[in-house]
């Protein structure tokens, strides 16, 4: 049978580190070294970030990506205009139906709600 006092003493011996007489001086020395190195690290990180930013900007300018991006945006605007024209033509086709536009929008809203309810039900089923 195990002795409770012996086990408690053994447990305390291994859970508490031994105290050294110069522990406070050692802690202050380590803190001084860390503080001294921290300012050098901050300067180094700042310089490295500045150099990396300059290199990135230089490569961006030299790769002509901004010029290509401007041309691509002009093409995208033309595609959006064509899509909008297609939507207006579709809207004109819907206006010839015997129902009003409000009925069509209500049907679309109900369809979206039905899909949302189906998705929430599926999520609940699989959890």
Short mmCIF file of C-alpha atoms in Angstrom, two decimals:
data_model
loop_
_atom_site.label_atom_id
_atom_site.label_comp_id
_atom_site.label_asym_id
_atom_site.label_seq_id
_atom_site.Cartn_x
_atom_site.Cartn_y
_atom_site.Cartn_z
CA UNK A 1 0.00 0.00 0.00
CA UNK A 2 1.32 3.45 -0.98
CA UNK A 3 2.05 6.06 1.66
CA UNK A 4 0.21 9.29 1.00
CA UNK A 5 2.85 11.56 2.58
CA UNK A 6 5.66 10.02 0.54
CA UNK A 7 3.73 10.38 -2.71
CA UNK A 8 2.81 13.99 -2.00
CA UNK A 9 6.46 14.80 -1.22
CA UNK A 10 7.59 13.07 -4.40
CA UNK A 11 4.96 14.89 -6.42
CA UNK A 12 6.09 18.29 -5.05
CA UNK A 13 9.72 17.51 -5.81
CA UNK A 14 9.05 16.89 -9.47
CA UNK A 15 6.44 19.63 -10.03
CA UNK A 16 8.41 22.53 -8.56
CA UNK A 17 11.75 23.45 -10.11
CA UNK A 18 14.57 24.04 -7.67
CA UNK A 19 15.33 27.67 -6.87
CA UNK A 20 18.83 28.93 -7.65
CA UNK A 21 20.37 31.76 -5.65
CA UNK A 22 21.16 33.82 -8.78
CA UNK A 23 17.83 33.34 -10.56
CA UNK A 24 16.89 37.05 -10.41
CA UNK A 25 20.23 38.15 -11.87
CA UNK A 26 19.92 35.54 -14.60
CA UNK A 27 16.40 36.72 -15.49
CA UNK A 28 17.56 40.37 -15.70
CA UNK A 29 20.49 39.39 -17.92
CA UNK A 30 18.20 37.51 -20.30
CA UNK A 31 15.74 40.44 -20.41
CA UNK A 32 18.56 42.87 -21.23
CA UNK A 33 19.75 40.67 -24.08
CA UNK A 34 16.23 40.32 -25.45
CA UNK A 35 15.58 44.08 -25.26
CA UNK A 36 18.87 44.88 -26.98
CA UNK A 37 18.19 42.39 -29.77
CA UNK A 38 14.58 43.54 -30.24
CA UNK A 39 15.50 46.98 -31.56
CA UNK A 40 17.91 45.43 -34.06
CA UNK A 41 15.19 42.99 -35.13
CA UNK A 42 12.69 45.82 -35.62
CA UNK A 43 15.09 47.76 -37.81
CA UNK A 44 15.94 44.62 -39.79
CA UNK A 45 12.29 43.74 -40.36
CA UNK A 46 11.51 47.31 -41.44
CA UNK A 47 14.41 47.42 -43.91
CA UNK A 48 13.53 43.99 -45.31
CA UNK A 49 9.88 45.07 -45.78
CA UNK A 50 10.94 48.28 -47.53
CA UNK A 51 13.28 46.42 -49.88
CA UNK A 52 10.65 43.78 -50.64
CA UNK A 53 8.05 46.48 -51.36
CA UNK A 54 10.39 48.31 -53.72
CA UNK A 55 11.28 45.09 -55.55
CA UNK A 56 7.59 44.20 -55.86
CA UNK A 57 6.68 47.64 -57.18
CA UNK A 58 9.57 47.56 -59.66
CA UNK A 59 8.52 44.13 -60.96
CA UNK A 60 4.89 45.26 -61.22
CA UNK A 61 5.86 48.28 -63.30
CA UNK A 62 8.20 46.28 -65.53
CA UNK A 63 5.73 43.47 -66.17
CA UNK A 64 3.24 45.82 -67.86
CA UNK A 65 0.46 44.25 -65.81
CA UNK A 66 -1.13 47.65 -65.23
CA UNK A 67 -1.34 48.32 -68.97
CA UNK A 68 -2.79 44.87 -69.60
CA UNK A 69 -5.20 45.32 -66.71
CA UNK A 70 -6.47 48.57 -68.26
CA UNK A 71 -7.12 46.85 -71.59
CA UNK A 72 -8.86 43.98 -69.84
CA UNK A 73 -11.14 46.35 -67.95
CA UNK A 74 -12.23 47.95 -71.25
CA UNK A 75 -13.15 44.48 -72.57
CA UNK A 76 -15.03 43.68 -69.36
CA UNK A 77 -17.05 46.89 -69.61
CA UNK A 78 -18.02 45.98 -73.17
CA UNK A 79 -19.13 42.50 -72.01
CA UNK A 80 -21.17 43.99 -69.17
CA UNK A 81 -22.90 46.36 -71.60
CA UNK A 82 -23.75 43.45 -73.90
CA UNK A 83 -25.14 41.51 -70.94
CA UNK A 84 -27.25 44.46 -69.83
CA UNK A 85 -28.60 44.84 -73.35
CA UNK A 86 -29.51 41.15 -73.34
CA UNK A 87 -31.33 41.58 -70.03
CA UNK A 88 -33.35 44.50 -71.37
CA UNK A 89 -34.29 42.44 -74.43
CA UNK A 90 -35.37 39.62 -72.12
CA UNK A 91 -37.36 42.12 -70.05
CA UNK A 92 -39.11 43.35 -73.16
CA UNK A 93 -40.02 39.75 -73.99
CA UNK A 94 -41.48 39.31 -70.51
CA UNK A 95 -43.59 42.43 -70.89
CA UNK A 96 -45.56 40.76 -73.67
CA UNK A 97 -46.79 38.07 -71.23
CA UNK A 98 -50.32 38.41 -69.84
CA UNK A 99 -48.94 38.82 -66.26
CA UNK A 100 -47.29 41.92 -64.85
CA UNK A 101 -43.64 42.31 -63.87
CA UNK A 102 -44.49 42.23 -60.17
CA UNK A 103 -45.81 38.69 -60.56
CA UNK A 104 -42.58 37.62 -62.23
CA UNK A 105 -40.46 39.17 -59.47
CA UNK A 106 -42.63 37.50 -56.85
CA UNK A 107 -42.10 34.14 -58.55
CA UNK A 108 -38.35 34.71 -58.57
CA UNK A 109 -38.37 35.67 -54.88
CA UNK A 110 -40.40 32.58 -53.97
CA UNK A 111 -37.98 30.41 -55.96
CA UNK A 112 -35.01 31.87 -54.10
CA UNK A 113 -36.75 31.28 -50.77
CA UNK A 114 -37.51 27.68 -51.73
CA UNK A 115 -33.87 27.06 -52.58
CA UNK A 116 -32.77 28.66 -49.28
CA UNK A 117 -35.16 26.44 -47.31
CA UNK A 118 -33.96 23.36 -49.17
CA UNK A 119 -30.33 24.19 -48.43
CA UNK A 120 -31.00 24.77 -44.73
CA UNK A 121 -32.93 21.49 -44.55
CA UNK A 122 -30.10 19.61 -46.24
CA UNK A 123 -27.57 21.14 -43.84
CA UNK A 124 -29.70 20.11 -40.85
CA UNK A 125 -30.05 16.57 -42.18
CA UNK A 126 -26.33 16.03 -42.65
CA UNK A 127 -25.22 17.41 -39.28
#
